Coordinates of N, CA and C in Angstrom, one line a residue:
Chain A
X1 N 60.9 114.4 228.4 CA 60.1 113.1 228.6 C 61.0 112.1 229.2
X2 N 61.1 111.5 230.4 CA 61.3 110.1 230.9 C 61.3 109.1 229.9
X3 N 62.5 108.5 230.3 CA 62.9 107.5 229.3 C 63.6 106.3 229.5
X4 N 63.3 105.1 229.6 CA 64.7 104.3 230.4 C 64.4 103.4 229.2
X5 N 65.5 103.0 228.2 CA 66.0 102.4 227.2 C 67.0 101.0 227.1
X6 N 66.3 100.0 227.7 CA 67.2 99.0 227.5 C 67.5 98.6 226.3
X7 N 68.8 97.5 226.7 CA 69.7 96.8 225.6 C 69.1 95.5 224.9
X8 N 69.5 94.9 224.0 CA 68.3 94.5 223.2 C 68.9 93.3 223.4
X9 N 67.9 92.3 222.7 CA 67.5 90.4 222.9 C 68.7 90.1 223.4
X10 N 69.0 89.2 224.2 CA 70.5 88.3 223.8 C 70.0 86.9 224.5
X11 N 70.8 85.9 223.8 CA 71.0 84.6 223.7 C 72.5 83.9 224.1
X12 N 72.1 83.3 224.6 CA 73.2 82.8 225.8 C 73.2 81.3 225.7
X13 N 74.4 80.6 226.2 CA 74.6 79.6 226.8 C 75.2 79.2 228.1
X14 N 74.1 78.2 228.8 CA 74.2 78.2 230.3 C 75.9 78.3 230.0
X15 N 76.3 79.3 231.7 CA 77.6 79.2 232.1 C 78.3 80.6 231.7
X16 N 77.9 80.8 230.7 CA 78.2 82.3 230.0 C 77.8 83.6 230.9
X17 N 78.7 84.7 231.1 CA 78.1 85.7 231.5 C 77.4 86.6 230.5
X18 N 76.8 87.7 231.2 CA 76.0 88.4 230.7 C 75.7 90.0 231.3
X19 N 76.1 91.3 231.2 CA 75.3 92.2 231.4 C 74.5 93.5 230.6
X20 N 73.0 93.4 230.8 CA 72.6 94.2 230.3 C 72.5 95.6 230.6
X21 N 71.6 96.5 230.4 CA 71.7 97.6 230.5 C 70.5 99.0 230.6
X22 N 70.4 99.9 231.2 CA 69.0 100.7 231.2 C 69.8 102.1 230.9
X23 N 69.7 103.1 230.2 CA 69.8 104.3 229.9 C 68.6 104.8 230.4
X24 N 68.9 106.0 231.0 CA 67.8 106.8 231.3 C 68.3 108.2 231.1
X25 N 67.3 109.0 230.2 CA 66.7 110.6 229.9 C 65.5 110.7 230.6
X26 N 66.0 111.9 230.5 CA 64.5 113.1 230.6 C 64.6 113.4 232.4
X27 N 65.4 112.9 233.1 CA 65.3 113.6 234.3 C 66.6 113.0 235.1
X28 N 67.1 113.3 236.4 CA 68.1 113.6 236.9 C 68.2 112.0 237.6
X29 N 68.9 111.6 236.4 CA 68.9 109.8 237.1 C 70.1 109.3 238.0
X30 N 70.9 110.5 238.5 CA 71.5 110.3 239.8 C 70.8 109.9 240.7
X31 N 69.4 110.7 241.0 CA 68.4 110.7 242.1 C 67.5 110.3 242.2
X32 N 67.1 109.1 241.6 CA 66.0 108.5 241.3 C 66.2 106.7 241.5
X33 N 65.8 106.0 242.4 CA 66.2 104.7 242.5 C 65.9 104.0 241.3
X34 N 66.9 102.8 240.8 CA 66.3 102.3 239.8 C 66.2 100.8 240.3
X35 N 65.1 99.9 239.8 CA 64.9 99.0 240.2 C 64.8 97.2 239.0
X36 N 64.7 96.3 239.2 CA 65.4 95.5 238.2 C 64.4 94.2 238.7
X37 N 63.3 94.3 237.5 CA 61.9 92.9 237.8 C 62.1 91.9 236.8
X38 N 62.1 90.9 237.3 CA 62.2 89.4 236.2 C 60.5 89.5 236.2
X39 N 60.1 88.7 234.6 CA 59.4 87.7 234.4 C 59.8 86.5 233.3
X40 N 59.4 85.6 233.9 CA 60.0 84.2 233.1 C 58.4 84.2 232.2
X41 N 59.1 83.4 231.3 CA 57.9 82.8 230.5 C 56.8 83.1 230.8
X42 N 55.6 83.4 231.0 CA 54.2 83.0 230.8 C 53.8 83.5 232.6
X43 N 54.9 83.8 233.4 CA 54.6 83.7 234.5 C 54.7 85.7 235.1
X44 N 54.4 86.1 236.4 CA 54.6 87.1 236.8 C 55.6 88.0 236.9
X45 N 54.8 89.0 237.5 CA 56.1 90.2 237.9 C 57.5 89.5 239.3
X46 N 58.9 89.5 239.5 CA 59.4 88.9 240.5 C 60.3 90.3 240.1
X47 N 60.3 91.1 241.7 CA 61.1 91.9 242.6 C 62.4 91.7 242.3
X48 N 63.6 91.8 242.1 CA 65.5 91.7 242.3 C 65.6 92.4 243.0
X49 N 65.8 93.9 242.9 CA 66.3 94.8 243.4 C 66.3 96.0 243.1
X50 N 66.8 96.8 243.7 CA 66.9 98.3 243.1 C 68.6 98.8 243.5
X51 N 68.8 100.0 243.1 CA 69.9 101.1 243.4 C 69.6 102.1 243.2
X52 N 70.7 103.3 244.0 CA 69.9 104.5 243.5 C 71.7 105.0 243.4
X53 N 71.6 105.4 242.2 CA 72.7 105.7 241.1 C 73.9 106.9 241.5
X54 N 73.1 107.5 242.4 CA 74.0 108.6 242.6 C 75.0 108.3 243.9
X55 N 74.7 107.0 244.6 CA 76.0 106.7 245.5 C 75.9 105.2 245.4
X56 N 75.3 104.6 244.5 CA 75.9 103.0 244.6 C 74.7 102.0 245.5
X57 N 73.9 102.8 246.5 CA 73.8 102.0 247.3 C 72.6 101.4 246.9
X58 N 72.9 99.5 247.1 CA 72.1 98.6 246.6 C 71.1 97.9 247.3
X59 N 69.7 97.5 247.3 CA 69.1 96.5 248.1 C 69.0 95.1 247.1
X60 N 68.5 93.8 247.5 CA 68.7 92.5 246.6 C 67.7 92.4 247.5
X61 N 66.6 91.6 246.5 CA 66.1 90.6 247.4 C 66.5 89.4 247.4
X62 N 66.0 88.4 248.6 CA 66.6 87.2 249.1 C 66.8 86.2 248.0
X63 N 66.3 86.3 247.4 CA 65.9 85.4 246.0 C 66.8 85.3 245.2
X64 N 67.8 86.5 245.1 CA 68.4 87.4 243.8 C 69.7 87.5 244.3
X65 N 69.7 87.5 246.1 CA 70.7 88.2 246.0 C 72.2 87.1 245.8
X66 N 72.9 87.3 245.3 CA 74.5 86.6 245.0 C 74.2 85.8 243.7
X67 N 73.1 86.0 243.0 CA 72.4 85.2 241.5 C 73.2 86.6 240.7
X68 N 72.9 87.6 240.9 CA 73.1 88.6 239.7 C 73.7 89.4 240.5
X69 N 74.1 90.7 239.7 CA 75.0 92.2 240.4 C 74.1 93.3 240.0
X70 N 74.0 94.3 240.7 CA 73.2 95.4 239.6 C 74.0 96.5 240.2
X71 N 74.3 97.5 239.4 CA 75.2 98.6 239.5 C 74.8 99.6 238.7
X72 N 75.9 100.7 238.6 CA 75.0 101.6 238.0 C 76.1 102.7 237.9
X73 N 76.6 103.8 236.9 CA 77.1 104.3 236.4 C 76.6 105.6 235.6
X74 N 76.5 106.5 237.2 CA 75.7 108.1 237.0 C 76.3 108.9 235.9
X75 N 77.6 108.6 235.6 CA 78.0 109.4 234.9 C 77.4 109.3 233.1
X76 N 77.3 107.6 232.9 CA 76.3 107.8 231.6 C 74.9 107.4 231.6
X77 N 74.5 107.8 232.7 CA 73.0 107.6 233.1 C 72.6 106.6 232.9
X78 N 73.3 105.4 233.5 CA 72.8 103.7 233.0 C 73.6 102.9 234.0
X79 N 71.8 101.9 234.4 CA 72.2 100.7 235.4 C 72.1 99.6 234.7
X80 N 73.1 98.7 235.3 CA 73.3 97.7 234.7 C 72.4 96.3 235.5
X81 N 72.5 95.3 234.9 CA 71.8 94.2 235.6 C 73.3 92.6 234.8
X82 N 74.1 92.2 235.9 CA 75.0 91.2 235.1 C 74.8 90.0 236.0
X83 N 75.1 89.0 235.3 CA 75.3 87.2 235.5 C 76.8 87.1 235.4
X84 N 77.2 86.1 235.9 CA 78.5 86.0 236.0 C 78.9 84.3 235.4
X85 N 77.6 83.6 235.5 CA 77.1 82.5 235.1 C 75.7 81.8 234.8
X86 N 75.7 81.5 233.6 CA 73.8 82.3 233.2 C 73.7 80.6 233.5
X87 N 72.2 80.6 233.3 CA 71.2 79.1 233.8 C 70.5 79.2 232.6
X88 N 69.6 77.7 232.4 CA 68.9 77.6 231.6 C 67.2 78.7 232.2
X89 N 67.3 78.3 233.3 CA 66.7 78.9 234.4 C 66.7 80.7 234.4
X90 N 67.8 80.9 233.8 CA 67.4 82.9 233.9 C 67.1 83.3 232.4
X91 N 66.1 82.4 231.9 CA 65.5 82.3 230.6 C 64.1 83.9 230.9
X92 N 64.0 84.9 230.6 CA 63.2 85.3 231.1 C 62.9 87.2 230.6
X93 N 62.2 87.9 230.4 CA 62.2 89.0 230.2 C 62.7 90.0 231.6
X94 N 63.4 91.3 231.3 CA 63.9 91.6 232.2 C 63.6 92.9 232.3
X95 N 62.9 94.0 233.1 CA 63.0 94.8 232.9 C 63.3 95.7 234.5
X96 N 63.7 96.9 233.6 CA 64.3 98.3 234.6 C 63.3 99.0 234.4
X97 N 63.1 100.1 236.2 CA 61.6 100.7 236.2 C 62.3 101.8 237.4
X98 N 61.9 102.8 237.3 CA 62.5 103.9 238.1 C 61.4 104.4 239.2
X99 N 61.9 104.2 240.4 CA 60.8 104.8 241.6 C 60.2 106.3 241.2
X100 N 59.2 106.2 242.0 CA 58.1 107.1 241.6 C 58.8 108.6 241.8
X101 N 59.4 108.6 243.1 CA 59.9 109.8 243.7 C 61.1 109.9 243.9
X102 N 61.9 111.2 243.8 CA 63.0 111.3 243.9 C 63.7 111.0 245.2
X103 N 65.0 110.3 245.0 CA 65.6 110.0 246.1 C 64.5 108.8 247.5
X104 N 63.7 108.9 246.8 CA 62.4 108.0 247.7 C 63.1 106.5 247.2
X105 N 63.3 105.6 247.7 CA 63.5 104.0 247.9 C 62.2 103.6 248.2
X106 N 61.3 103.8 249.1 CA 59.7 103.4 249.4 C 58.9 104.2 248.7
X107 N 58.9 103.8 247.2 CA 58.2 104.1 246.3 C 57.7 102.9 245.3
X108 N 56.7 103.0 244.2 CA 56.3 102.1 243.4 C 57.3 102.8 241.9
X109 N 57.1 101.7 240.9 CA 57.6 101.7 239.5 C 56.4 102.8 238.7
X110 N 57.8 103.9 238.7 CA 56.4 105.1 237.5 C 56.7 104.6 236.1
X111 N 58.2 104.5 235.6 CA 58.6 104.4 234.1 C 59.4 103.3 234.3
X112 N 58.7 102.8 233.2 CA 59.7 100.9 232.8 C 60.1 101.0 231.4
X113 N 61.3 100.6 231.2 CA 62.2 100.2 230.0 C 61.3 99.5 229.4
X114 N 61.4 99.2 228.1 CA 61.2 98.3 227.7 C 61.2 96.7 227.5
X115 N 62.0 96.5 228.7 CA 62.1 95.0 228.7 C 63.6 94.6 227.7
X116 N 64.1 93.5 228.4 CA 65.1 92.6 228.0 C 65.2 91.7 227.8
X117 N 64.9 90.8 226.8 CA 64.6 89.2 226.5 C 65.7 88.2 226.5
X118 N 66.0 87.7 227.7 CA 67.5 86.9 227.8 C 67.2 85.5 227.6
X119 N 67.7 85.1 226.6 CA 67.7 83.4 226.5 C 68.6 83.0 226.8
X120 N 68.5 81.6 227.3 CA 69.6 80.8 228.2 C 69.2 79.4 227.3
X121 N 70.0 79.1 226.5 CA 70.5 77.6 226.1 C 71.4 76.9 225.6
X122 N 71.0 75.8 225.6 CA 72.4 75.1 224.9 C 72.7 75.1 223.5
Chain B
X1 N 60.1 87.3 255.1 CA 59.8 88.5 254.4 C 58.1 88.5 253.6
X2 N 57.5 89.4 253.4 CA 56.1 89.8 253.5 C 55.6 88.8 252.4
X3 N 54.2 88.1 252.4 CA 53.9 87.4 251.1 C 52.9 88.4 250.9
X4 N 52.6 88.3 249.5 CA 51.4 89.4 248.8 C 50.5 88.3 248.2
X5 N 49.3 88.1 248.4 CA 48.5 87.0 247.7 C 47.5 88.1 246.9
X6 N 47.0 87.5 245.7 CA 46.2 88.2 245.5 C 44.8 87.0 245.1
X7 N 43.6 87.2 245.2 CA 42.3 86.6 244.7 C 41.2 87.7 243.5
X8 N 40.8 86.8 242.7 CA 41.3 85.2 242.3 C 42.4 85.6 241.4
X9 N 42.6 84.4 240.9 CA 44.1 84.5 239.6 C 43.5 84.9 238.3
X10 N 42.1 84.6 238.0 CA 41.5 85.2 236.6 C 40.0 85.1 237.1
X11 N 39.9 86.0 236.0 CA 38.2 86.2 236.1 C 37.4 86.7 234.6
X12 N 36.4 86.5 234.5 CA 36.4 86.6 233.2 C 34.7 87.6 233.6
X13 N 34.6 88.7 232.8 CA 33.3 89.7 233.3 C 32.6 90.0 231.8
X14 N 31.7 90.6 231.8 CA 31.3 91.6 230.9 C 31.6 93.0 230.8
X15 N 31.6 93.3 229.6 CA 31.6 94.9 229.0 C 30.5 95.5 230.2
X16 N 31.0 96.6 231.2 CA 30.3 97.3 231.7 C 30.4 97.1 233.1
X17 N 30.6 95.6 233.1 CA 30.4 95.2 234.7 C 31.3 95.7 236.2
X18 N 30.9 95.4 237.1 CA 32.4 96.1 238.0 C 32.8 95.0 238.2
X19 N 34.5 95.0 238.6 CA 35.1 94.1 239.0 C 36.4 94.4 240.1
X20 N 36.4 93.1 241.2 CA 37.2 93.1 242.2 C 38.1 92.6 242.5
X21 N 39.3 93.1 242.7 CA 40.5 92.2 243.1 C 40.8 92.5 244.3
X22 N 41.2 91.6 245.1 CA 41.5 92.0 246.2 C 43.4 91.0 246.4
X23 N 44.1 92.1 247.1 CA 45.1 91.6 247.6 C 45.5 91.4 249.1
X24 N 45.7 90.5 249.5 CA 46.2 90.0 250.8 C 47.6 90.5 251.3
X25 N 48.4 90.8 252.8 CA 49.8 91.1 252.5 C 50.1 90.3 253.8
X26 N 50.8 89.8 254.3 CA 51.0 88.6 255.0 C 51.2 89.2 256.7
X27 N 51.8 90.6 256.4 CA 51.9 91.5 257.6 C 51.4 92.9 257.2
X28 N 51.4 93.7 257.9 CA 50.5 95.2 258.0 C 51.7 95.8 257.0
X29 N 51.7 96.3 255.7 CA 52.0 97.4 255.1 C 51.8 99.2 255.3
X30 N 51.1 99.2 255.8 CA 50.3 100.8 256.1 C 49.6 100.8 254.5
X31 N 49.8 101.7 254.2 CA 49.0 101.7 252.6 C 50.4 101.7 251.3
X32 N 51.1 101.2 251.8 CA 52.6 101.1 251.0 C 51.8 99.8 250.0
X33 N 51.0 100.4 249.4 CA 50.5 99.3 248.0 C 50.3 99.8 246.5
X34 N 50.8 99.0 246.0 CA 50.5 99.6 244.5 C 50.0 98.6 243.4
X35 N 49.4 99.1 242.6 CA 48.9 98.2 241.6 C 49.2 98.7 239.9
X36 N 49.5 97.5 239.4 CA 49.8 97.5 237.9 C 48.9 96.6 237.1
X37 N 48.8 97.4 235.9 CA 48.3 96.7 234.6 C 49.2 96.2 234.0
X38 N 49.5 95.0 233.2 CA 50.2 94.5 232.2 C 49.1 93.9 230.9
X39 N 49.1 94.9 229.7 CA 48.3 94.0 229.0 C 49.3 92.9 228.6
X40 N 48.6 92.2 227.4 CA 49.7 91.3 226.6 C 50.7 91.8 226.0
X41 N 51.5 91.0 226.1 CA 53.0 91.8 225.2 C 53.4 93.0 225.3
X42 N 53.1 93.8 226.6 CA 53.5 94.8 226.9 C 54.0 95.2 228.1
X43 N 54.2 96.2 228.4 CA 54.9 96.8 229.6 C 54.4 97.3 230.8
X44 N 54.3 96.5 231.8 CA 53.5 97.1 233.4 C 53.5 98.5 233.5
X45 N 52.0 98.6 233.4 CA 52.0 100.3 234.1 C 51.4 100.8 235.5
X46 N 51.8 102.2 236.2 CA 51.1 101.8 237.1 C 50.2 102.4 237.1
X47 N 49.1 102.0 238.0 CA 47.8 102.6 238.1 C 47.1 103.1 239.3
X48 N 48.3 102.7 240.5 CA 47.5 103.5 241.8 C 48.7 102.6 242.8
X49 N 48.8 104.2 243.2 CA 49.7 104.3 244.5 C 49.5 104.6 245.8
X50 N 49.8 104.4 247.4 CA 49.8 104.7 248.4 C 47.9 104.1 248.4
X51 N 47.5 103.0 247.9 CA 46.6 102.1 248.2 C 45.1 102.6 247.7
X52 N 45.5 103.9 247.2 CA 44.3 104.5 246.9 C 44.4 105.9 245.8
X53 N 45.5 106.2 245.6 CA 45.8 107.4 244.8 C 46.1 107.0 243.5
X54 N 45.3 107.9 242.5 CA 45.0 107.3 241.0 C 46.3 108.3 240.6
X55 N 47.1 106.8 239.5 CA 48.4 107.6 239.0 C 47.8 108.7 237.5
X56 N 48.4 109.8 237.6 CA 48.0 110.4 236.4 C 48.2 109.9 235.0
X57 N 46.9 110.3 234.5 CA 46.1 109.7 233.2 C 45.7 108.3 233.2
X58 N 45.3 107.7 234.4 CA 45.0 106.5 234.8 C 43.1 107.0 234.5
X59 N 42.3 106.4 233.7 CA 41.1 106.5 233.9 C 40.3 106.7 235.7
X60 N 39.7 107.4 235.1 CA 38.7 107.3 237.1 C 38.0 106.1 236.9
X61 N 37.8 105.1 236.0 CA 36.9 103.9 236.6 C 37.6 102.9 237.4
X62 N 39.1 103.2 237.6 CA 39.7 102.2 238.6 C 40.0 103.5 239.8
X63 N 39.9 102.3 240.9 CA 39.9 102.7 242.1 C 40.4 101.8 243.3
X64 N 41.3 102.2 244.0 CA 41.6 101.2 245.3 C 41.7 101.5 246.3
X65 N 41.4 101.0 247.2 CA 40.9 100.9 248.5 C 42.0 100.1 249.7
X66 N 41.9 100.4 250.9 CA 42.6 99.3 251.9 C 43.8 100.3 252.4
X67 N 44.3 99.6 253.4 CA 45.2 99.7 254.4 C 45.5 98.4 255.5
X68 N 46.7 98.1 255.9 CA 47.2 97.6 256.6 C 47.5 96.0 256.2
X69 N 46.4 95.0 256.2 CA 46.7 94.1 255.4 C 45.7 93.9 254.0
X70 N 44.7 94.3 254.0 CA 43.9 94.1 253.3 C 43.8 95.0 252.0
X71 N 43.5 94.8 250.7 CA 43.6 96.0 249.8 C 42.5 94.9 248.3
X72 N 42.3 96.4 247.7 CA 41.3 96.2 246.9 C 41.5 96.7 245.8
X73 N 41.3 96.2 244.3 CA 41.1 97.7 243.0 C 39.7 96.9 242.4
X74 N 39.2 98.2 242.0 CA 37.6 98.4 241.4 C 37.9 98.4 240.4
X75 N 37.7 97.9 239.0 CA 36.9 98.6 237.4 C 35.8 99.0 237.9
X76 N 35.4 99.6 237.9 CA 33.8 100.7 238.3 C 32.8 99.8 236.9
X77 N 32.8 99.8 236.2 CA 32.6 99.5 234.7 C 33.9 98.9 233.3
X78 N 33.6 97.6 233.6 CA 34.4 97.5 232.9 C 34.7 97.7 231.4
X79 N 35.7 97.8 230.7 CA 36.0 98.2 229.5 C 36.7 96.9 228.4
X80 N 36.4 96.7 227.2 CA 37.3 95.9 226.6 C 38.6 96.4 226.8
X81 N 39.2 97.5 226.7 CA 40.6 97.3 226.9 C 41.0 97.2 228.4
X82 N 40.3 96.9 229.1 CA 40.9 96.7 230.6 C 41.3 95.0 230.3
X83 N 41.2 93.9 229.8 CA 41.9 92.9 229.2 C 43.6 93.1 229.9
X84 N 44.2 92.2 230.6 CA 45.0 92.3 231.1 C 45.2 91.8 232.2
X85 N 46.5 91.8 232.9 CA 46.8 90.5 234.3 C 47.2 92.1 235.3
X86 N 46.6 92.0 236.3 CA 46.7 92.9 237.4 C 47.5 92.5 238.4
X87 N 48.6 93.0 238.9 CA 49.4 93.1 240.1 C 49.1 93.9 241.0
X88 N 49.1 93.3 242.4 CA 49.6 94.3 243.6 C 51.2 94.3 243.8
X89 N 51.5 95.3 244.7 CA 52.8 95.4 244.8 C 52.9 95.8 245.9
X90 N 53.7 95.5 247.2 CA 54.0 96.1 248.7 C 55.3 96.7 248.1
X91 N 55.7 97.9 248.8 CA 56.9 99.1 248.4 C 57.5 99.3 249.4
X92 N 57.4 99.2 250.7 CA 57.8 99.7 252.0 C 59.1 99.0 252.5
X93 N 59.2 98.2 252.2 CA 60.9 97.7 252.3 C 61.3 96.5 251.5
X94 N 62.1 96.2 251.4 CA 62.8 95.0 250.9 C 62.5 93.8 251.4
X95 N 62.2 92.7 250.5 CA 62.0 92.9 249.1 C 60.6 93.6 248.8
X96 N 60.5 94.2 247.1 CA 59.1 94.9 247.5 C 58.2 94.0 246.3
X97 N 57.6 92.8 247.4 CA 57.1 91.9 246.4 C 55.6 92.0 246.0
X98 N 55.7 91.2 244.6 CA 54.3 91.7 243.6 C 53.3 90.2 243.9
X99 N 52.2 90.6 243.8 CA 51.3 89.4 243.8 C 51.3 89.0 242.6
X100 N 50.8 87.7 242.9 CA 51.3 86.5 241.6 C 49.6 87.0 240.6
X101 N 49.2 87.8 240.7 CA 48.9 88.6 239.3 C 46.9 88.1 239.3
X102 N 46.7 89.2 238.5 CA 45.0 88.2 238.6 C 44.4 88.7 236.9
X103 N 44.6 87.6 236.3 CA 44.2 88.2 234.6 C 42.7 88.5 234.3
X104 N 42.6 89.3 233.8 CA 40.9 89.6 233.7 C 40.6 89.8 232.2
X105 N 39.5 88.9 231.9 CA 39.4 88.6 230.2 C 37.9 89.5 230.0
X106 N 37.3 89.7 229.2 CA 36.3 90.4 229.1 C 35.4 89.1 228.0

């Protein structure tokens, strides 16, 4: 069974870094792009980025990109998503979702983590 | 980089009725579209890929339609648990952005 298991609530104050985390079972998550969607409060799905685990290589979107890092570490089957300086502003649920197809990048989200609930305050 | 619109943002139907969403994409996608359910307090799933292919164990009353800029998903009959905010999604390159969602209450 597919599985991607994120890291649980955390609470922050602006300035503070931060990175969370996605474990993934049930299939060969070298080869499978993983991908990394904000939603803030009350509002939609928003794109960051993906990697695909088995060589590093990253896309950002414009939005995202030099805001956060996302990496990833095949050897314990877990990508990371980190801040280097959080905002009141990256107040927001966070989730990891793995492309449909292997090794495919121009794919849609088949299996999503559970989500990440990051609070940012003072 | 591509905008995704989608119409309307909510809609509110009856048990039974069909309903339409349509998504806009700002340039030609080919059929690089996807659409998600999010009920409340839960986790996006998908429900149809390459603009028209139903993801497995996705009910047959949804269905979508389109290519290039234009795209569509059907409730054929709608259901109380279809309750939820619907996304499109363009996939084909970076970034692969979601339309700002369209909630459907029953």
């Amino acid at each position: 069974e597919v599985q991607l298991v994120q890291s649980g609530a955390e609470v922050k104050k602006p300035g503070e870094s931060l990175k969370i985390s996605c474990k993934g079972s049930g299939y060969s998550f070298s080869n499978y792009w993983i991908g990394w969607v904000r939603q803030m409060p009350g509002k939609g799905l928003e794109w960051m980025g993906i990697i695909y685990p088995g060589d590093s290589d990253t896309r950002y979107s414009p939005s995202f990109h030099g805001q956060v890092t996302i990496s990833a570490d095949k050897s314990i089957s877990t990508a990371y998503l980190q801040w280097s300086s959080l905002k009141a502003s990256d107040t927001a649920i966070y989730y990891c979702a793995r492309s449909r197809i292997v090794e495919a990048s121009d794919q849609p989200f088949d299996y999503w983590g559970q989500g990440t609930l990051v609070t940012v305050s003072s | 980089d591509i905008q995704m619109t989608q119409s309307p943002s909510s809609l509110s139907a009856s048990v039974g009725d069909r309903v339409t969403i349509t998504c806009r994409a700002s340039q030609g996608i080919s059929n690089y579209l996807a659409w998600y359910q999010q009920k409340p307090g839960k986790v996006p799933k998908l429900l149809i890929y390459a603009a028209s292919t139903l993801q497995s164990g996705v009910p047959s009353r949804f269905s979508g339609s389109g290519s290039g800029t234009d795209f569509t998903l059907t409730i054929s009959s709608l259901q109380p648990e279809d309750v939820a905010t619907y996304y499109c999604q363009k996939y084909n390159s970076a970034p692969r952005t979601f339309g700002q969602g369209t909630k459907v209450e029953v």
